[in-house]
Amino acid sequence: MKGWSQSDQLLARYSFCNMAKYISNREIVKLFREIVAAYEAKGENRFKIIAYENAATGVEHATSELKDLWDDGLLDTVPGLGKTIRGHLDELFKFGKVRHFERVKKALPKGMFSLLDVGGLGPKSAYKLAKELNLNNLRDLQKAAKMGKIRNIPGFGPKSESDILTAIDELKGKSSRYLLTEAFPVAQRVLKYLRGHSDCERAEPLGSLRRMLSTVGDIDIAVASKKPKEIIAHFKNFKEIKRILDAGDRKSSVLLQNGMQVDLIVQPTKAFGALLVHFTGSKAHNISLREYAIKKGMSVSDYGIKVKGKLKEFVTEEDFYKFLGLDYIVPELREDSGEIEAAYRPASGKSNGLPKVVNHKDIRGDIHLHSNYPIEPSHDLGTASFEQIIKKAKELNYEYIGFSDHSPGYSTHTNKQIIDLILKRKKKIEYLKSKYRGFGILNLLEIDILTNAKLSVPQEALKLLDGAIAGIHSSHRQGKNMITKRLLLAIDSPYVKVISHPTGRLLNQRESYEADWPEIFDACRKTKTILEINAFPTRLDLYDTLVREAIKKQVKLVINTDAHQIDHMDNMAYGIAVARRGWATSADIANTLSWTDFAKLFTS
Ligand code: DGT
Ligand code: CA
Ligand code: CA
C-alpha cells in the first residue's frame, strides 16, 4: 500500500488479523458521511464532496456487504464508487483504516462527527458547536442545550437550542431506513390526500419509493399544479404530520407521527416530466443522464432541457427521454447500470435494447404458500386452510398454486413419522386436485437444507411430492465454502425444483450470507433448478443485482410470496419490483408460464 511504511503495514495487518473486525456497509456509509462533513466544514472543493456523497448513497443501497464483494474482486459493481474511493476501500479492508481519512478528520474537533446525526445540524454548525463548547458526544450536546449554552454561540439562538433538543429526542426513536412495504401504504395515503385538493392535477411518488428499492430513506412526492402555495398549505394540514421541518413556495418537508419524513415538491403540469425524472433519480442515473446530455449540447434540470440557452419543457417523462434520443426508461431501471446506453436509439431508429421488463399481469401463479395443515413443521405454520388459499388465488386470477408448507420437524420426528405425515397430506391435496379440476395445484414442501448440507426430508418422502422447495433456515454465518456446498447439494437433488429466498438476508436484521453465486448459477442452469425471488417484505431476495447476474447465466426464476396468511398473497407486487429492477422479462420468470407449461417443469 502506497504511503505506508513497512512497519505500519505489519502493525496494521497484525492488529487487523487479531481483531478480525468485519467492516460493515453501515460503518462505511458512516465513514463516507464523516468525510463529506469534514470537507464541508473545511470548505473543500464541491466535486470532492459530491464524490463522497454519491459513494455513501451507493453503499447505502448496496444489497451485498462490500467486504464480501471486495473479497471477490467485485467492488466495481457498486454504483457511485470512483477509482480513488475504491482505492481507499482497498486500504480499509486490508488495514482496518485509511490514512487519508485519518488526516482529513484529524484537523477537526473529534466530537463534531457524533453531532451530525441530529436533524437540522449541518457540518459547519456541528464543527462550531463542538469546537466552542468542547463537546465530545450527543450527551454533551444535550446537556449544553439544556443549560442554555447554545443560544450564546454566534449564529445560534433560543429557537435553534430548542430545535436541537427536539431533534435529539427524535433521533433516539428513529430507525435508519424503512422497508418499502412499510413506506408504500403511507405514501398511498399522502397521495390520496393530495389528490383530494381541487388544484392538484397529478400526484406521484418520487425517489427510491418510485424506483421500488427494497428499503427507502424517506417518502418523496411530486404534485403537478398551477397553485403551488395552495398545495403546500393543504399538505401542511395532513393529519398524520407531527412536525413541519421546512415549507417554502414549491417545496415542503414534514415528519409524520410514525417517524417517516415526507418531502413534497410542486411544479406546473407543463414541466412535470422533467420534475419526475429529476427527483425520481437515482442520483447516479441523473449524473449519467446529465453527462450524456452535455455531449449532445443539451443541459438537463428539474425544469426541462436547455438547448442553446432555450428551455424546452415536457409534460411527460416519455417526451423528456425522447427529446434526448432515448427510449423511455422505467423507474426501476434508473440506477446507472447501463440503462442509458441500452435506451439509446441510434439514427437507424433501432434501439440497443432495454428489456421489456416483467409486469404484474404476466404472473399466473404463486407456489410458495404456507397453509395451516397440521404437518408438525420445523418452522411456522400458516394461518389459512388449503381451500381459503385456493379461493384467494382465484381472486388474484391465478391459474395455479403450490402448497409449500414447512417439512415436519427434523429433530422431533423419525423418518417413518415424516413419511406418514407427508403421505397423509398428499391424500388431502389429491382430493383437492380432483375437486378443483382446471385449476393447477402442486403438492410441494419447503424443506430445510440442514447445517451439514443434508435435506430435512428422506428420499422416500420426497418421492411423494410434485417437487421440493429447499432453503437455508439455519447457520447463516457458516463460511462461504460451506454455504455454497449446502446450496449446491440441494440444487443437485432431482427432487429440489426451487431454492427459496436464496441469499438468506433479512432486511434491517441480517445481511446476505456469502456464497459463490457464479457457481450456483451454473449449477441451476445445468439442473434446471429455479431460483426464487421471495416477495416477503423483509426478504425480497434473490435481490436485484443478483437477479441480473442469474439472468445473464440463463437461470430461470420464480416470484413467490412465501405467504403465511391470506393477505401476504398480496405482496406479489414487491417481488415483481425486484425482478424488474434486475432487468427480468417474462421469459425469465417461470410463473408467467401457462399451467400446462409450468406443470412440465415439475414432471420432468
Ligand atoms: P433514499 O431516500 O435514500 O431511499 O433515496 P432517494 O433516491 O429517494 O434519494 P433522496 O430522497 O435523497 O432524493 C430523491 C431523488 O432526488 C434522488 O433519487 C435524485 C434526486 N436528487 C436529490 N438530491 C440530488 C442531488 O444533489 N443531485 C442530483 N442530481 N439529484 C438529486
Ligand atoms: Ca427518498
Ligand atoms: Ca428526500
XYZ file of C-alpha atoms and ligand atoms in Angstrom:
637
model
C 0.000 0.000 0.000
C 1.457 3.270 -1.146
C 2.323 5.746 1.601
C 2.602 3.108 4.321
C 5.944 2.261 5.861
C 6.720 -1.416 6.193
C 6.286 -1.370 9.952
C 2.965 0.414 9.557
C 1.817 -2.286 7.204
C 2.918 -5.065 9.509
C 1.338 -3.437 12.500
C -1.907 -2.776 10.695
C -2.054 -6.292 9.321
C -1.211 -7.742 12.692
C -3.802 -5.769 14.575
C -6.336 -6.268 11.821
C -5.876 -10.043 11.859
C -6.051 -10.066 15.580
C -9.217 -8.050 15.787
C -10.652 -9.807 12.728
C -13.097 -6.945 12.613
C -15.662 -7.132 9.859
C -16.299 -3.666 8.429
C -19.986 -3.465 7.539
C -21.679 -1.329 4.899
C -23.277 0.692 7.660
C -19.854 1.614 9.035
C -18.587 2.511 5.571
C -21.559 4.803 4.918
C -20.902 6.496 8.245
C -17.251 6.927 7.383
C -18.020 8.455 3.980
C -20.580 10.814 5.522
C -17.942 11.912 8.024
C -15.580 12.732 5.174
C -18.356 14.727 3.459
C -18.903 16.627 6.700
C -15.197 17.206 7.205
C -14.840 18.536 3.660
C -17.882 20.749 4.080
C -16.658 22.128 7.389
C -13.340 22.895 5.740
C -14.983 24.396 2.630
C -13.357 21.819 0.329
C -13.880 21.525 -3.412
C -17.548 20.771 -4.292
C -16.657 17.845 -6.587
C -14.821 16.019 -3.849
C -17.845 16.390 -1.595
C -20.206 15.101 -4.285
C -17.962 12.094 -4.921
C -18.256 11.007 -1.279
C -21.973 11.761 -1.153
C -22.528 9.532 -4.176
C -20.322 6.845 -2.700
C -22.297 6.889 0.555
C -25.603 6.594 -1.344
C -24.186 3.771 -3.459
C -23.122 1.792 -0.398
C -26.356 2.531 1.431
C -28.342 0.979 -1.415
C -25.944 -1.931 -1.980
C -27.519 -5.322 -1.415
C -24.305 -7.176 -0.542
C -21.687 -6.409 2.039
C -18.868 -4.501 0.339
C -16.319 -6.576 2.187
C -17.695 -9.716 0.508
C -17.664 -8.027 -2.899
C -14.119 -6.831 -2.278
C -13.055 -10.381 -1.409
C -14.383 -11.481 -4.796
C -12.890 -8.541 -6.698
C -16.364 -7.177 -7.468
C -16.149 -3.758 -5.815
C -16.543 -2.032 -9.186
C -20.098 -3.388 -9.468
C -21.304 -0.973 -6.783
C -22.642 2.228 -8.400
C -21.210 5.507 -7.150
C -17.712 4.304 -6.229
C -14.971 6.041 -8.214
C -11.453 4.704 -8.617
C -9.963 6.800 -5.816
C -12.619 5.762 -3.342
C -12.273 2.110 -4.325
C -8.562 2.526 -3.571
C -9.399 3.860 -0.116
C -11.725 0.907 0.493
C -8.945 -1.430 -0.536
C -6.826 0.124 2.177
C -9.669 -0.040 4.679
C -10.294 -3.762 4.138
C -6.593 -4.556 4.171
C -5.501 -2.470 7.125
C -8.640 -1.515 9.005
C -8.135 2.202 8.435
C -7.462 4.748 5.728
C -4.600 7.170 6.167
C -6.201 9.828 4.002
C -9.406 9.748 6.086
C -7.463 9.992 9.326
C -5.618 13.027 8.012
C -8.804 14.749 6.865
C -10.511 14.214 10.214
C -7.527 14.968 12.378
C -7.713 18.710 11.755
C -11.258 18.882 13.140
C -12.722 18.527 16.643
C -13.455 14.837 17.170
C -16.817 15.446 18.802
C -18.347 17.114 15.748
C -18.915 13.792 13.951
C -21.234 12.378 16.560
C -23.391 15.516 16.307
C -24.105 15.014 12.609
C -26.996 12.604 13.182
C -29.005 15.405 14.785
C -31.628 16.593 12.262
C -31.046 20.131 11.030
C -27.460 20.278 12.253
C -25.094 20.664 9.292
C -21.324 20.094 9.342
C -20.495 23.780 9.830
C -22.799 24.080 12.839
C -21.566 20.787 14.280
C -18.000 21.989 13.872
C -18.729 25.312 15.542
C -20.590 23.772 18.486
C -18.056 21.001 19.089
C -15.209 23.499 18.996
C -16.710 26.364 21.003
C -18.335 24.204 23.684
C -15.774 21.412 23.670
C -18.414 18.735 23.014
C -17.425 15.093 22.674
C -20.745 13.410 22.021
C -24.525 13.729 21.791
C -24.920 13.689 25.548
C -22.645 16.729 25.839
C -24.736 18.488 23.208
C -27.995 17.704 25.008
C -26.515 18.900 28.288
C -25.248 22.146 26.732
C -28.655 22.796 25.160
C -30.491 22.156 28.439
C -28.130 24.519 30.262
C -28.849 27.259 27.705
C -25.267 27.425 26.490
C -26.038 27.097 22.803
C -28.013 30.332 22.485
C -24.874 32.283 23.348
C -22.886 30.962 20.398
C -22.944 33.420 17.470
C -25.313 32.174 14.772
C -27.477 30.228 17.254
C -30.390 31.392 19.401
C -33.064 30.090 21.814
C -35.055 28.686 18.850
C -32.145 26.633 17.465
C -31.403 25.493 21.010
C -34.909 24.058 21.459
C -34.866 22.614 17.888
C -31.693 20.723 18.815
C -33.352 19.240 21.898
C -36.384 18.125 19.869
C -34.118 16.637 17.188
C -32.136 14.659 19.781
C -35.390 13.201 21.138
C -36.497 12.239 17.630
C -33.151 10.669 16.871
C -33.491 8.319 19.801
C -36.681 6.734 18.452
C -35.745 6.609 14.771
C -34.818 3.637 12.588
C -32.476 4.385 9.700
C -34.261 3.020 6.635
C -37.809 1.760 6.156
C -38.953 -1.338 4.354
C -40.538 -0.485 1.035
C -43.637 -2.293 2.240
C -43.843 -0.052 5.325
C -43.449 3.168 3.349
C -45.650 2.239 0.407
C -49.056 2.352 2.140
C -48.080 5.576 3.931
C -47.198 7.162 0.586
C -50.531 5.983 -0.828
C -52.363 7.801 1.976
C -50.401 11.016 1.358
C -51.065 10.772 -2.387
C -54.768 10.202 -1.850
C -54.938 13.209 0.468
C -53.098 15.462 -2.008
C -55.208 14.254 -4.947
C -58.261 15.323 -2.969
C -57.357 19.013 -3.456
C -59.013 20.754 -6.407
C -55.748 22.407 -7.525
C -53.881 19.095 -7.671
C -53.672 17.942 -11.276
C -51.401 14.960 -10.608
C -49.611 13.466 -7.606
C -46.911 10.815 -7.974
C -44.278 9.192 -5.776
C -40.628 10.001 -6.453
C -37.194 8.844 -5.335
C -36.356 5.356 -4.119
C -40.038 4.663 -3.453
C -40.902 5.071 -7.128
C -37.835 3.060 -8.153
C -39.181 0.386 -5.777
C -35.972 -0.031 -3.837
C -36.370 -2.652 -1.105
C -35.733 -0.046 1.598
C -36.314 3.694 1.461
C -34.845 6.602 3.425
C -37.908 8.804 3.124
C -41.061 9.358 1.076
C -40.749 11.797 -1.827
C -43.870 13.093 -3.588
C -44.473 15.322 -6.622
C -47.613 17.316 -7.335
C -48.494 18.968 -10.635
C -50.370 22.209 -10.024
C -50.568 25.822 -11.119
C -51.001 26.848 -7.485
C -48.045 25.513 -5.501
C -48.753 27.690 -2.452
C -52.268 26.261 -2.078
C -50.902 22.725 -2.387
C -48.213 23.360 0.237
C -50.796 24.879 2.606
C -53.046 21.854 2.087
C -50.130 19.445 2.619
C -49.327 21.072 5.955
C -52.785 20.059 7.203
C -52.285 16.332 6.558
C -53.497 14.717 9.759
C -50.536 12.350 10.256
C -47.978 15.180 10.467
C -46.073 15.542 13.704
C -43.818 18.426 12.794
C -43.197 20.644 9.772
C -39.473 20.653 9.045
C -39.491 23.062 6.156
C -42.054 24.845 3.976
C -41.188 27.062 1.011
C -43.064 28.231 -2.107
C -42.840 24.955 -4.005
C -41.253 22.504 -1.548
C -42.021 21.236 1.915
C -40.643 18.578 4.256
C -42.556 17.134 7.171
C -42.095 14.494 9.813
C -45.004 12.111 10.342
C -46.087 10.727 13.691
C -44.625 7.347 12.704
C -41.181 8.962 12.300
C -41.095 8.926 8.494
C -40.114 12.042 6.589
C -42.150 13.177 3.578
C -40.669 15.590 1.028
C -43.137 17.304 -1.307
C -42.336 19.266 -4.444
C -44.825 21.093 -6.685
C -44.442 22.114 -10.311
C -46.859 23.151 -13.113
C -48.063 20.308 -15.359
C -46.339 21.767 -18.418
C -42.930 20.992 -16.850
C -43.932 17.969 -14.767
C -41.995 15.438 -16.884
C -38.610 16.975 -16.052
C -39.502 17.155 -12.362
C -40.414 13.474 -12.293
C -37.159 12.466 -13.965
C -35.013 14.624 -11.712
C -36.493 13.632 -8.368
C -37.114 10.009 -9.210
C -33.363 9.712 -9.521
C -31.391 7.833 -8.746
C -28.703 10.422 -8.215
C -26.310 8.221 -10.171
C -28.808 7.981 -13.054
C -29.212 11.772 -13.035
C -25.490 12.327 -13.177
C -25.063 9.988 -16.135
C -28.061 11.493 -17.881
C -26.589 14.949 -17.443
C -23.230 13.838 -18.863
C -24.966 12.166 -21.788
C -26.980 15.348 -22.485
C -23.905 17.582 -22.324
C -22.322 15.532 -25.117
C -25.368 16.364 -27.229
C -25.063 20.058 -26.370
C -28.030 19.957 -24.013
C -28.372 20.678 -20.331
C -30.969 18.909 -18.191
C -32.545 20.138 -14.955
C -35.714 19.629 -12.957
C -37.335 22.348 -15.113
C -36.586 20.881 -18.517
C -33.856 20.624 -21.147
C -31.941 23.680 -22.316
C -30.629 23.795 -25.878
C -28.654 26.878 -26.920
C -29.932 28.753 -23.885
C -33.585 27.986 -24.652
C -35.584 25.925 -22.167
C -37.815 23.163 -23.501
C -40.496 21.921 -21.118
C -42.111 18.461 -21.013
C -45.428 17.259 -19.676
C -44.359 13.613 -19.654
C -41.190 11.701 -18.922
C -41.601 9.824 -22.192
C -41.209 13.097 -24.118
C -38.294 14.149 -21.927
C -36.340 10.980 -22.712
C -37.425 11.065 -26.353
C -36.034 14.579 -26.765
C -32.682 13.207 -25.605
C -32.896 10.433 -28.206
C -33.655 7.794 -25.590
C -36.391 5.218 -25.176
C -38.491 5.556 -22.046
C -36.685 4.066 -19.040
C -38.976 2.622 -16.355
C -38.147 3.960 -12.849
C -36.958 0.562 -11.596
C -34.077 0.618 -14.096
C -32.779 4.100 -13.259
C -29.725 3.068 -11.261
C -26.937 3.971 -13.692
C -26.227 0.369 -14.509
C -26.256 0.563 -18.295
C -29.849 1.707 -18.812
C -28.927 4.913 -20.637
C -26.733 3.083 -23.152
C -29.470 0.494 -23.642
C -32.118 3.182 -24.154
C -30.072 4.981 -26.783
C -31.730 4.961 -30.167
C -29.195 5.367 -32.964
C -30.065 7.234 -36.185
C -31.141 3.978 -37.845
C -34.031 4.008 -35.382
C -33.150 0.706 -33.790
C -32.588 0.771 -30.034
C -29.762 -1.167 -28.439
C -32.451 -2.639 -26.336
C -33.856 -2.006 -22.918
C -35.502 -5.194 -21.690
C -39.293 -5.402 -21.739
C -39.445 -5.980 -18.007
C -42.000 -8.345 -16.490
C -45.398 -6.906 -15.473
C -47.778 -7.824 -12.711
C -50.393 -9.017 -15.200
C -47.902 -11.602 -16.558
C -47.930 -13.541 -13.270
C -50.134 -16.646 -13.348
C -49.431 -18.392 -10.064
C -47.710 -18.439 -6.688
C -46.073 -21.642 -5.472
C -44.569 -20.763 -2.097
C -47.602 -20.761 0.193
C -47.845 -21.979 3.789
C -51.179 -23.391 4.944
C -52.437 -24.292 8.411
C -52.344 -28.016 7.546
C -51.083 -29.736 10.749
C -47.850 -31.172 9.416
C -45.988 -30.630 12.727
C -43.474 -28.383 10.948
C -39.938 -27.340 11.778
C -40.922 -23.677 11.451
C -44.079 -21.602 11.476
C -47.374 -22.965 10.248
C -49.545 -20.727 8.089
C -52.934 -19.480 9.280
C -55.167 -20.229 6.246
C -56.641 -23.523 5.063
C -55.873 -25.069 1.668
C -59.359 -24.080 0.489
C -59.008 -20.458 1.646
C -55.726 -20.213 -0.240
C -57.335 -21.583 -3.412
C -60.159 -19.066 -3.101
C -57.728 -16.164 -2.738
C -55.601 -17.406 -5.657
C -58.687 -17.439 -7.852
C -59.491 -13.866 -6.784
C -55.987 -12.940 -7.904
C -56.759 -14.559 -11.281
C -54.064 -17.173 -10.857
C -54.164 -20.375 -12.895
C -52.170 -22.401 -10.399
C -50.618 -22.544 -6.939
C -48.215 -24.695 -4.968
C -48.738 -25.699 -1.334
C -45.309 -25.402 0.276
C -45.685 -25.967 4.000
C -42.518 -26.405 6.016
C -41.427 -30.012 6.336
C -42.132 -31.903 9.596
C -39.629 -31.070 12.338
C -36.409 -32.913 11.573
C -35.147 -33.347 15.109
C -38.580 -34.137 16.566
C -39.693 -36.879 14.133
C -38.368 -40.212 12.910
C -38.138 -40.819 9.157
C -41.171 -43.069 9.374
C -43.204 -40.340 11.099
C -42.117 -37.801 8.474
C -43.166 -40.115 5.625
C -46.534 -40.841 7.248
C -47.281 -37.138 7.727
C -46.384 -36.352 4.121
C -48.454 -39.276 2.856
C -51.488 -38.083 4.781
C -51.093 -34.550 3.463
C -50.692 -35.889 -0.068
C -54.094 -37.617 0.144
C -55.732 -34.378 1.151
C -54.077 -32.479 -1.703
C -55.002 -35.232 -4.209
C -58.612 -34.769 -3.166
C -58.348 -31.003 -3.781
C -56.754 -31.589 -7.179
C -59.758 -33.668 -8.230
C -62.221 -31.224 -6.705
C -60.723 -28.155 -8.451
C -60.183 -29.516 -11.947
C -58.913 -26.883 -14.358
C -57.051 -25.117 -11.570
C -53.418 -26.155 -11.148
C -52.357 -27.419 -7.731
C -48.866 -28.612 -6.850
C -48.068 -30.737 -3.825
C -44.800 -29.150 -2.683
C -42.963 -28.772 0.611
C -40.426 -26.229 1.768
C -37.612 -28.334 3.136
C -34.561 -27.275 5.128
C -31.035 -27.523 3.848
C -29.534 -28.618 7.150
C -26.293 -27.321 8.625
C -24.469 -30.443 7.363
C -25.831 -29.888 3.813
C -28.326 -32.774 4.055
C -32.009 -32.278 3.304
C -34.515 -32.361 6.167
C -36.718 -34.982 4.471
C -35.738 -38.537 3.434
C -35.847 -39.552 -0.230
C -38.881 -41.828 0.235
C -40.843 -38.792 1.374
C -39.512 -36.521 -1.380
C -40.827 -39.058 -3.914
C -44.361 -38.457 -2.672
C -44.264 -34.784 -3.711
C -44.619 -32.950 -7.005
C -41.378 -31.264 -6.040
C -39.494 -29.646 -3.198
C -38.560 -26.067 -2.471
C -35.314 -26.091 -0.496
C -33.948 -23.272 1.593
C -31.373 -22.484 4.229
C -33.065 -21.753 7.558
C -30.172 -22.154 9.988
C -26.431 -21.456 10.453
C -26.364 -18.464 8.112
C -22.922 -17.443 9.313
C -21.082 -20.525 8.100
C -18.272 -19.606 5.724
C -18.684 -19.097 2.007
C -17.486 -22.609 1.097
C -19.895 -24.392 3.365
C -22.885 -22.242 2.395
C -22.063 -22.812 -1.277
C -21.736 -26.544 -0.683
C -25.108 -26.660 1.072
C -26.789 -24.859 -1.802
C -25.053 -26.931 -4.491
C -26.019 -30.234 -2.893
C -29.637 -29.145 -2.695
C -29.576 -27.922 -6.299
C -28.176 -31.281 -7.349
C -31.090 -33.225 -5.874
C -33.560 -34.224 -8.613
C -36.414 -33.585 -6.175
C -35.456 -29.980 -5.457
C -37.063 -27.787 -8.108
C -36.741 -24.400 -6.425
C -34.329 -22.738 -3.976
C -36.245 -20.418 -1.675
C -35.027 -16.972 -0.538
C -31.563 -17.780 -1.920
C -29.422 -15.195 -0.077
C -30.809 -15.643 3.434
C -30.905 -11.928 4.131
C -33.482 -10.283 6.371
C -33.737 -6.578 5.658
C -32.656 -4.357 8.552
C -31.789 -7.521 10.533
C -29.328 -9.749 8.719
C -27.202 -9.257 5.595
C -26.928 -11.985 2.932
C -24.658 -14.896 3.613
C -21.607 -15.347 1.436
C -21.909 -17.808 -1.429
C -20.247 -18.486 -4.754
C -23.004 -17.143 -6.988
C -21.398 -17.827 -10.382
C -21.011 -21.475 -9.401
C -24.549 -21.650 -8.049
C -25.960 -20.092 -11.223
C -24.077 -22.609 -13.368
C -25.443 -25.484 -11.305
C -29.001 -24.116 -11.530
C -28.812 -23.811 -15.294
C -27.453 -27.339 -15.702
C -30.022 -28.945 -13.398
C -32.906 -26.625 -14.390
C -33.298 -25.621 -10.755
C -35.282 -22.423 -10.356
C -34.197 -19.631 -8.017
C -36.904 -17.835 -6.096
C -37.498 -14.116 -5.845
C -39.216 -14.057 -2.471
C -41.721 -11.206 -2.197
C -41.915 -11.281 1.605
C -41.341 -7.702 2.916
C -38.162 -8.441 4.870
C -36.667 -10.780 2.270
C -37.038 -9.565 -1.334
C -34.328 -11.929 -2.476
C -32.831 -13.111 -4.819
C -32.181 -9.359 -4.923
C -31.967 -7.118 -7.974
C -28.269 -7.195 -8.855
C -28.087 -10.971 -8.425
C -31.280 -11.369 -10.457
C -29.495 -9.635 -13.279
C -26.460 -11.900 -12.957
C -28.647 -15.006 -12.803
C -30.482 -13.994 -15.976
C -27.212 -13.432 -17.812
C -26.439 -17.058 -16.995
C -29.862 -18.176 -18.256
C -31.097 -19.235 -14.851
C -34.885 -19.315 -14.500
C -36.595 -17.521 -11.612
C -39.961 -17.767 -9.898
C -41.617 -14.950 -7.933
C -43.363 -16.238 -4.796
C -44.935 -14.535 -1.800
C -43.979 -17.075 0.905
C -47.392 -16.231 2.376
C -48.139 -17.449 5.900
C -51.565 -15.787 5.886
C -54.037 -14.808 3.182
C -53.165 -11.109 2.928
C -49.473 -11.939 2.425
C -50.505 -13.211 -1.002
C -50.990 -9.545 -1.953
C -47.234 -8.922 -1.639
C -46.535 -10.250 -5.141
C -46.028 -6.689 -6.469
C -42.924 -6.240 -4.304
C -41.323 -9.369 -5.749
C -42.163 -8.214 -9.256
C -40.415 -4.926 -8.485
C -37.246 -6.856 -7.593
C -37.468 -8.787 -10.868
C -37.933 -5.564 -12.825
C -35.003 -3.926 -11.027
C -32.984 -6.981 -12.088
C -33.935 -6.422 -15.765
C -36.046 -9.603 -15.860
C -38.500 -10.145 -18.711
C -41.456 -12.519 -18.535
C -39.325 -15.127 -20.334
C -37.030 -15.233 -17.282
C -39.856 -15.798 -14.806
C -41.281 -19.329 -14.656
C -44.613 -18.379 -13.122
C -45.561 -16.347 -16.177
C -45.968 -19.692 -17.992
C -49.367 -21.241 -18.619
C -50.312 -24.066 -16.271
C -49.621 -26.683 -18.964
C -46.069 -25.428 -19.489
C -45.420 -24.687 -15.840
C -46.532 -28.162 -14.748
C -43.956 -29.692 -17.114
C -41.173 -28.164 -15.009
C -42.340 -30.388 -12.154
C -42.864 -33.622 -14.047
C -39.537 -33.710 -15.889
P -33.456 7.338 -0.243
O -34.368 8.428 0.149
O -32.171 7.320 0.479
O -34.096 5.987 -0.188
O -33.042 7.534 -1.794
P -33.621 8.563 -2.866
O -33.108 8.113 -4.192
O -35.095 8.683 -2.743
O -32.895 9.909 -2.509
P -33.410 11.324 -1.976
O -34.675 11.225 -1.216
O -32.250 11.932 -1.287
O -33.641 12.146 -3.303
C -34.664 11.821 -4.216
C -34.163 11.961 -5.617
O -33.896 13.342 -5.900
C -32.855 11.267 -5.886
O -33.039 9.911 -6.228
C -32.298 12.070 -7.012
C -32.776 13.475 -6.751
N -31.733 14.267 -6.071
C -31.725 14.630 -4.788
N -30.631 15.326 -4.494
C -29.917 15.404 -5.636
C -28.671 15.961 -5.983
O -27.986 16.581 -5.178
N -28.254 15.821 -7.266
C -28.994 15.157 -8.189
N -28.535 15.046 -9.429
N -30.150 14.594 -7.890
C -30.615 14.716 -6.641
Ca -36.099 9.414 -0.876
Ca -36.000 13.012 0.065
